[in-house]
Coordinates of C-alpha atoms in Angstrom, one line a residue:
M1 CA -4.4 2.0 -1.2
T2 CA -2.6 4.3 1.2
D3 CA -3.0 8.1 1.4
D4 CA 0.2 8.5 3.3
V5 CA 2.3 8.9 0.2
L6 CA 2.9 11.4 -2.6
L7 CA 3.1 10.6 -6.3
H8 CA 5.2 11.8 -9.3
L9 CA 4.7 10.7 -12.9
V10 CA 7.8 10.3 -15.0
E11 CA 8.8 8.8 -18.3
P12 CA 10.7 5.5 -17.9
A13 CA 13.9 6.8 -19.4
A14 CA 13.9 9.8 -17.1
W15 CA 13.5 7.5 -14.1
R16 CA 16.4 5.3 -15.2
A17 CA 18.5 8.5 -15.6
A18 CA 17.5 9.6 -12.1
L19 CA 18.6 6.3 -10.6
S20 CA 22.1 7.0 -12.0
A21 CA 22.0 10.6 -10.8
G22 CA 20.5 9.9 -7.4
S23 CA 17.6 12.4 -7.8
I24 CA 15.2 14.2 -10.0
A25 CA 16.0 17.8 -10.5
P26 CA 13.4 20.5 -9.9
A27 CA 11.5 21.9 -12.8
P28 CA 12.4 25.4 -14.1
E29 CA 9.8 26.8 -11.6
G30 CA 12.1 25.7 -8.8
F31 CA 10.2 22.7 -7.5
V32 CA 9.3 19.1 -8.4
H33 CA 5.6 18.8 -9.2
L34 CA 4.0 16.1 -7.0
S35 CA 0.4 14.9 -6.5
A36 CA -1.7 13.4 -3.8
P37 CA -3.1 9.9 -4.7
G38 CA -6.5 11.4 -5.8
Q39 CA -4.9 14.1 -8.0
V40 CA -2.4 12.3 -10.2
H41 CA -4.9 11.8 -13.1
L42 CA -5.0 15.6 -13.6
P43 CA -1.4 16.2 -14.6
A44 CA -1.5 12.8 -16.4
Q45 CA -4.3 14.0 -18.6
R46 CA -2.8 17.4 -19.2
L47 CA 0.8 16.5 -19.8
F48 CA 0.6 12.9 -21.0
P49 CA -2.8 12.4 -22.7
G50 CA -3.4 8.8 -23.7
R51 CA -0.1 7.5 -22.4
R52 CA 0.0 4.2 -20.5
D53 CA 3.8 3.6 -20.5
L54 CA 4.7 6.1 -17.7
A55 CA 6.3 5.3 -14.3
L56 CA 4.4 6.3 -11.2
L57 CA 6.7 7.0 -8.3
V58 CA 5.3 6.4 -4.8
I59 CA 7.1 8.7 -2.4
D60 CA 7.4 8.6 1.3
P61 CA 7.1 12.3 2.4
A62 CA 9.1 11.6 5.6
R63 CA 12.2 10.9 3.4
L64 CA 12.1 14.2 1.6
P65 CA 14.9 16.6 2.8
D66 CA 13.4 19.7 1.4
P67 CA 10.0 21.4 2.2
V68 CA 6.8 20.5 0.4
R69 CA 4.3 23.3 0.0
W70 CA 0.7 22.8 -1.1
E71 CA 0.0 25.4 -3.8
P72 CA -2.4 26.1 -6.6
G73 CA -1.7 24.0 -9.7
H74 CA -2.8 24.6 -13.3
P75 CA -5.6 27.1 -14.0
D76 CA -7.6 24.3 -15.6
D77 CA -7.6 22.2 -12.5
P78 CA -10.8 22.1 -10.4
A79 CA -11.4 25.2 -8.4
G80 CA -9.5 25.3 -5.1
S81 CA -7.1 22.5 -6.0
R82 CA -3.8 22.6 -4.3
F83 CA -0.8 20.4 -5.2
P84 CA 2.3 19.4 -3.3
H85 CA 5.4 21.1 -4.6
L86 CA 8.9 19.9 -3.5
Y87 CA 11.3 22.8 -3.3
G88 CA 14.4 20.8 -3.9
P89 CA 15.5 17.7 -5.8
L90 CA 13.5 14.5 -5.4
P91 CA 15.9 11.8 -4.0
T92 CA 15.5 8.4 -5.6
S93 CA 15.9 7.0 -2.0
S94 CA 12.5 8.6 -1.1
V95 CA 10.7 6.5 -3.7
V96 CA 9.4 3.3 -2.0
A97 CA 7.8 1.8 -5.2
V98 CA 7.7 2.4 -8.9
L99 CA 4.5 1.3 -10.6
P100 CA 3.3 1.2 -14.2
Y101 CA 0.7 3.9 -14.8
R102 CA -2.0 2.3 -16.9
P103 CA -5.3 4.2 -16.5
P104 CA -8.1 3.5 -16.0
T105 CA -6.8 0.6 -13.9
P106 CA -6.3 1.9 -10.4
A107 CA -2.8 1.5 -9.0
E108 CA -2.3 -0.2 -5.6
L109 CA 0.0 2.1 -3.7
P110 CA 2.3 0.3 -1.1
A111 CA 2.7 2.0 2.3
P112 CA 6.3 2.9 3.0
G113 CA 6.5 0.4 5.9
D114 CA 4.8 -2.5 4.0
A115 CA 7.7 -4.6 2.9
L116 CA 5.6 -7.3 1.3
A117 CA 3.6 -4.8 -0.8
R118 CA 6.9 -3.1 -1.9
A119 CA 8.3 -6.5 -2.9
V120 CA 5.2 -7.4 -4.9
A121 CA 5.3 -4.0 -6.5
L122 CA 8.8 -4.5 -7.7
Y123 CA 8.3 -8.0 -9.0
T124 CA 5.2 -7.1 -10.9
S125 CA 6.4 -3.7 -12.1
V126 CA 9.8 -4.4 -13.6
P127 CA 8.4 -7.0 -16.1
V128 CA 5.8 -4.5 -17.3
R129 CA 8.3 -1.6 -17.7
R130 CA 10.9 -3.7 -19.6
A131 CA 8.3 -5.4 -21.9
V132 CA 8.2 -4.8 -25.6
G133 CA 4.4 -5.3 -25.5
V134 CA 1.9 -5.1 -22.7
G135 CA -1.8 -6.0 -23.0
D136 CA -4.7 -5.9 -20.5
V137 CA -6.1 -9.2 -19.3
P138 CA -8.5 -10.1 -16.5
G139 CA -6.6 -9.6 -13.2
G140 CA -3.6 -7.8 -14.7
V141 CA -1.5 -7.7 -17.8
A142 CA 0.3 -9.8 -20.3
V143 CA 3.9 -9.0 -21.0
L144 CA 5.5 -9.9 -24.3
D145 CA 9.0 -9.9 -25.8
P146 CA 9.2 -11.7 -29.1
D147 CA 13.0 -11.6 -29.1
F148 CA 13.1 -13.9 -26.1
P149 CA 10.3 -16.4 -26.5
H150 CA 11.9 -19.0 -24.3
S151 CA 12.1 -16.6 -21.3
R152 CA 8.9 -17.1 -19.3
D153 CA 9.7 -14.1 -17.2
N154 CA 9.5 -11.9 -20.3
N155 CA 6.4 -13.6 -21.8
R156 CA 3.6 -14.3 -19.3
L157 CA 0.6 -13.0 -17.5
V158 CA 1.4 -10.8 -14.5
L159 CA -1.8 -10.9 -12.4
T160 CA -2.2 -8.7 -9.3
R161 CA -6.0 -9.1 -8.8
P162 CA -8.0 -12.2 -8.0
V163 CA -9.2 -14.3 -11.0
T164 CA -10.3 -17.9 -11.4
A165 CA -8.1 -20.7 -12.7
A166 CA -10.3 -20.9 -15.7
A167 CA -9.7 -17.2 -16.4
V168 CA -6.0 -17.6 -16.1
E169 CA -6.0 -20.5 -18.5
T170 CA -8.3 -18.8 -21.0
A171 CA -6.2 -15.6 -21.1
A172 CA -2.9 -17.5 -21.3
E173 CA -4.2 -19.6 -24.2
E174 CA -5.5 -16.6 -26.1
V175 CA -2.4 -14.4 -25.6
G176 CA 0.1 -17.2 -25.8
G177 CA -1.5 -18.6 -28.9
N178 CA -1.5 -15.3 -30.7
A179 CA 2.1 -14.6 -29.7
G180 CA 3.4 -18.1 -30.4
W181 CA 4.6 -18.8 -26.8
P182 CA 6.2 -22.2 -26.5
H183 CA 5.0 -22.2 -22.9
L184 CA 2.0 -20.6 -21.2
A185 CA 3.0 -18.9 -18.0
A186 CA 1.6 -16.6 -15.4
L187 CA 2.7 -15.0 -12.1
L188 CA -0.1 -14.9 -9.5
T189 CA 0.5 -12.3 -6.8
W190 CA -2.7 -11.5 -4.9
P191 CA -3.2 -12.9 -1.3
G192 CA -4.6 -16.4 -1.5
A193 CA -3.4 -17.0 -5.0
G194 CA -2.1 -20.4 -4.0
T195 CA -5.6 -21.8 -4.2
V196 CA -5.8 -20.9 -7.9
A197 CA -2.3 -22.2 -8.4
A198 CA -3.4 -25.5 -6.9
E199 CA -6.4 -25.8 -9.2
L200 CA -4.3 -25.0 -12.2
A201 CA -2.0 -27.9 -11.1
T202 CA -5.0 -30.2 -11.4
R203 CA -5.4 -29.0 -15.0
G204 CA -1.8 -30.0 -16.0
W205 CA 0.1 -26.8 -15.1
T206 CA 3.2 -26.8 -13.0
A207 CA 2.8 -24.5 -9.9
E208 CA 5.8 -23.2 -7.9
E209 CA 5.6 -21.1 -4.8
L210 CA 8.0 -18.2 -4.8
V211 CA 8.7 -17.1 -1.2
L212 CA 9.3 -13.3 -1.0
M213 CA 12.0 -12.5 1.6
G214 CA 13.2 -9.1 2.8
R215 CA 16.1 -7.6 4.8
P216 CA 16.5 -4.1 6.1
T217 CA 19.8 -2.6 4.9
A218 CA 20.2 -1.3 8.5
L219 CA 21.1 -4.8 9.6
P220 CA 24.9 -5.6 9.8
V221 CA 26.3 -7.1 6.6
P222 CA 27.2 -10.8 7.0
G223 CA 31.0 -11.2 7.6
T224 CA 33.2 -12.7 5.0
T225 CA 36.9 -13.1 4.3
V226 CA 36.4 -12.9 0.5
R227 CA 35.8 -9.6 -1.4
A228 CA 33.6 -9.6 -4.4
E229 CA 34.2 -7.1 -7.2
V230 CA 31.9 -5.1 -9.4
V231 CA 32.2 -6.0 -13.1
D232 CA 30.6 -5.3 -16.5
Q233 CA 27.7 -7.7 -17.0
R234 CA 29.4 -9.4 -20.0
E235 CA 32.0 -10.9 -17.6
V236 CA 29.2 -12.9 -15.9
Q237 CA 27.6 -14.3 -19.0
D238 CA 29.9 -17.4 -19.2
L239 CA 28.9 -18.4 -15.6
W240 CA 25.3 -17.9 -16.4
D241 CA 25.6 -19.9 -19.6
R242 CA 27.3 -22.8 -17.7
G243 CA 24.5 -22.8 -15.1
W244 CA 21.7 -22.8 -17.6
R245 CA 23.3 -25.6 -19.6
R246 CA 23.6 -27.7 -16.5
D247 CA 20.0 -27.1 -15.5
L248 CA 18.5 -27.6 -18.9
A249 CA 20.7 -30.4 -20.2
S250 CA 17.6 -32.5 -20.8
L251 CA 16.5 -30.3 -23.6
G252 CA 19.0 -31.9 -25.9
D253 CA 19.0 -30.2 -29.3
R254 CA 16.8 -27.4 -28.1
L255 CA 19.3 -26.3 -25.4
E256 CA 21.3 -23.9 -27.5
P257 CA 18.7 -21.3 -28.4
V258 CA 17.1 -21.5 -24.9
A259 CA 20.4 -21.0 -23.1
R260 CA 21.4 -18.2 -25.4
Q261 CA 18.1 -16.3 -24.8
L262 CA 18.1 -16.8 -21.0
V263 CA 21.5 -15.2 -20.9
G264 CA 20.8 -12.5 -23.4
R265 CA 17.6 -11.3 -21.7
E266 CA 19.5 -10.0 -18.7
Q267 CA 20.7 -6.9 -20.5
L268 CA 17.0 -5.7 -20.6
N269 CA 16.8 -5.0 -16.9
D270 CA 19.3 -2.2 -16.8
R271 CA 17.1 -0.2 -19.1
V272 CA 14.5 0.2 -16.3
V273 CA 16.3 -0.3 -13.0
A274 CA 19.9 0.3 -11.9
V275 CA 21.7 -3.0 -12.3
T276 CA 25.1 -4.0 -10.7
D277 CA 26.8 -7.3 -11.1
V278 CA 29.4 -8.6 -8.7
V279 CA 31.6 -11.6 -8.9
V280 CA 34.3 -13.7 -7.3
R281 CA 37.1 -15.1 -9.4
E282 CA 39.4 -18.1 -9.0
H283 CA 42.6 -17.9 -11.2
G284 CA 41.0 -15.2 -13.2
R285 CA 37.8 -17.1 -13.9
V286 CA 34.4 -16.0 -12.6
V287 CA 33.1 -18.7 -10.4
A288 CA 30.4 -16.9 -8.3
A289 CA 28.2 -13.9 -9.0
A290 CA 25.1 -12.0 -7.8
Q291 CA 23.1 -9.1 -9.2
L292 CA 21.6 -6.1 -7.5
R293 CA 18.7 -4.3 -9.0
V294 CA 17.9 -0.9 -7.4
D295 CA 14.5 0.7 -8.0
G296 CA 14.4 3.7 -5.7
A297 CA 14.5 2.7 -2.0
T298 CA 13.8 -0.9 -2.8
A299 CA 16.4 -3.3 -4.2
A300 CA 16.3 -6.9 -5.3
V301 CA 19.0 -9.6 -5.1
E302 CA 19.0 -11.7 -8.2
S303 CA 21.1 -14.5 -9.9
V304 CA 23.1 -15.6 -6.9
M305 CA 25.2 -18.4 -8.3
T306 CA 28.3 -20.4 -7.5
D307 CA 30.0 -23.1 -9.7
P308 CA 29.3 -26.5 -8.1
D309 CA 33.0 -27.4 -7.9
V310 CA 33.9 -24.4 -5.7
R311 CA 31.0 -24.3 -3.3
G312 CA 31.7 -24.2 0.4
R313 CA 34.4 -21.6 0.1
G314 CA 32.3 -18.6 1.2
Y315 CA 31.8 -17.2 -2.3
G316 CA 28.0 -17.0 -1.9
D317 CA 28.5 -14.9 1.3
A318 CA 31.0 -12.7 -0.5
V319 CA 28.7 -11.8 -3.4
L320 CA 25.7 -11.3 -1.1
A321 CA 27.6 -9.1 1.3
R322 CA 28.8 -6.9 -1.6
V323 CA 25.3 -6.4 -3.0
L324 CA 24.0 -5.6 0.4
E325 CA 26.7 -2.9 0.9
L326 CA 25.9 -1.5 -2.6
A327 CA 22.1 -1.4 -1.8
A328 CA 22.8 0.6 1.4
A329 CA 25.1 3.0 -0.4
A330 CA 22.4 3.6 -3.0
G331 CA 20.0 4.8 -0.3
C332 CA 17.8 1.6 -0.2
D333 CA 16.3 0.7 3.1
L334 CA 14.9 -2.7 1.9
V335 CA 16.4 -5.5 0.0
V336 CA 14.1 -8.3 -1.3
L337 CA 14.5 -11.6 -3.1
E338 CA 12.5 -14.5 -4.5
A339 CA 13.3 -18.0 -3.3
A340 CA 11.7 -21.3 -4.4
G341 CA 9.4 -22.5 -1.7
E342 CA 10.6 -26.1 -1.8
D343 CA 14.3 -25.5 -2.2
W344 CA 17.2 -25.0 0.2
P345 CA 18.3 -21.4 -0.6
R346 CA 15.4 -19.8 1.4
H347 CA 16.9 -21.3 4.5
W348 CA 20.4 -20.1 3.5
Y349 CA 19.0 -16.6 3.1
A350 CA 17.2 -16.8 6.4
R351 CA 20.4 -17.5 8.2
R352 CA 21.7 -14.2 6.7
G353 CA 19.0 -12.0 8.0
F354 CA 16.3 -12.3 5.4
T355 CA 12.8 -13.0 6.7
V356 CA 9.7 -14.3 4.9
L357 CA 7.3 -11.6 3.8
G358 CA 4.8 -13.6 1.8
S359 CA 4.5 -15.7 -1.3
T360 CA 3.5 -15.4 -5.0
W361 CA 3.0 -18.3 -7.4
S362 CA 4.5 -19.0 -10.8
V363 CA 2.5 -21.4 -13.0
D364 CA 3.3 -22.7 -16.5
R365 CA 2.6 -25.5 -18.9
P366 CA 3.5 -26.3 -22.5
A367 CA 1.5 -24.4 -25.1

């Protein structure tokens, strides 16, 4: 945990609105109420008693354009307490991470300059914030969405603290059995989690390393002669559908509901982060696409895809360049992505300025 940050609690819908507006407006008193890391439980208990669905904004004070004054808080606070008050709007670009606030579990606060911690925070936070149901399990939480049972991203354990392989398996079997998961799945994100993933592989699980890569937006955007356009997400769905049907053709009769759910789940992300989809067309047909998800000063590149029959024409560079431009315009200083550890895209991204930050592990097996 770092003490070099300030915090602000906000309801998820208010944070999503702030991402669109670019800032959080001051309260009627003329300032935004902030807290130091050791204080945030006081306004949480007073303003949001019993709530575990709030978003905890981790703020870099150096990015605030207006003064912060340490002043007395509520009369019921401990004697002598002083709280940071921001006398001006809170820019979303000052928020280096957004975490689920789930007391009494302590939140791990990324330092503003810790790109790996910020990437892990994003990839573990978004699934929790968009989930229909969240439950505590050893090492983290289980996220559930019964509308999309075939999406492992929406129905799995998200584990941020060390646990044993046996504990992962037991929790997954209990939660997945009660929820009717067709697959048991977990994301393991703590340092050294690869050892547990390897042990789970000996127990019949599939284990995949996810390499986290990052790129400062200050780097020049890769050059391209093709310009990608921003579109409504519905225009990308046919490309996604074609891709999933190619990848999952071996499912046979089970393909239809799985492909439909994997495409349909995408609309959930824009409820908690700012999502922009960009595409390249040939003869009016979408043949390449990428998605940008902005969550304060950190953005993620997702769903970079090109139809196989048009690869080699620079369309991947075009959609990547456009989302990098959009991330910089949104005030992000860091763009991150996940790449399969044993697949070629990680090398493609490395040639375009992304560097390896660390790894997480995705594990799953049939229920």
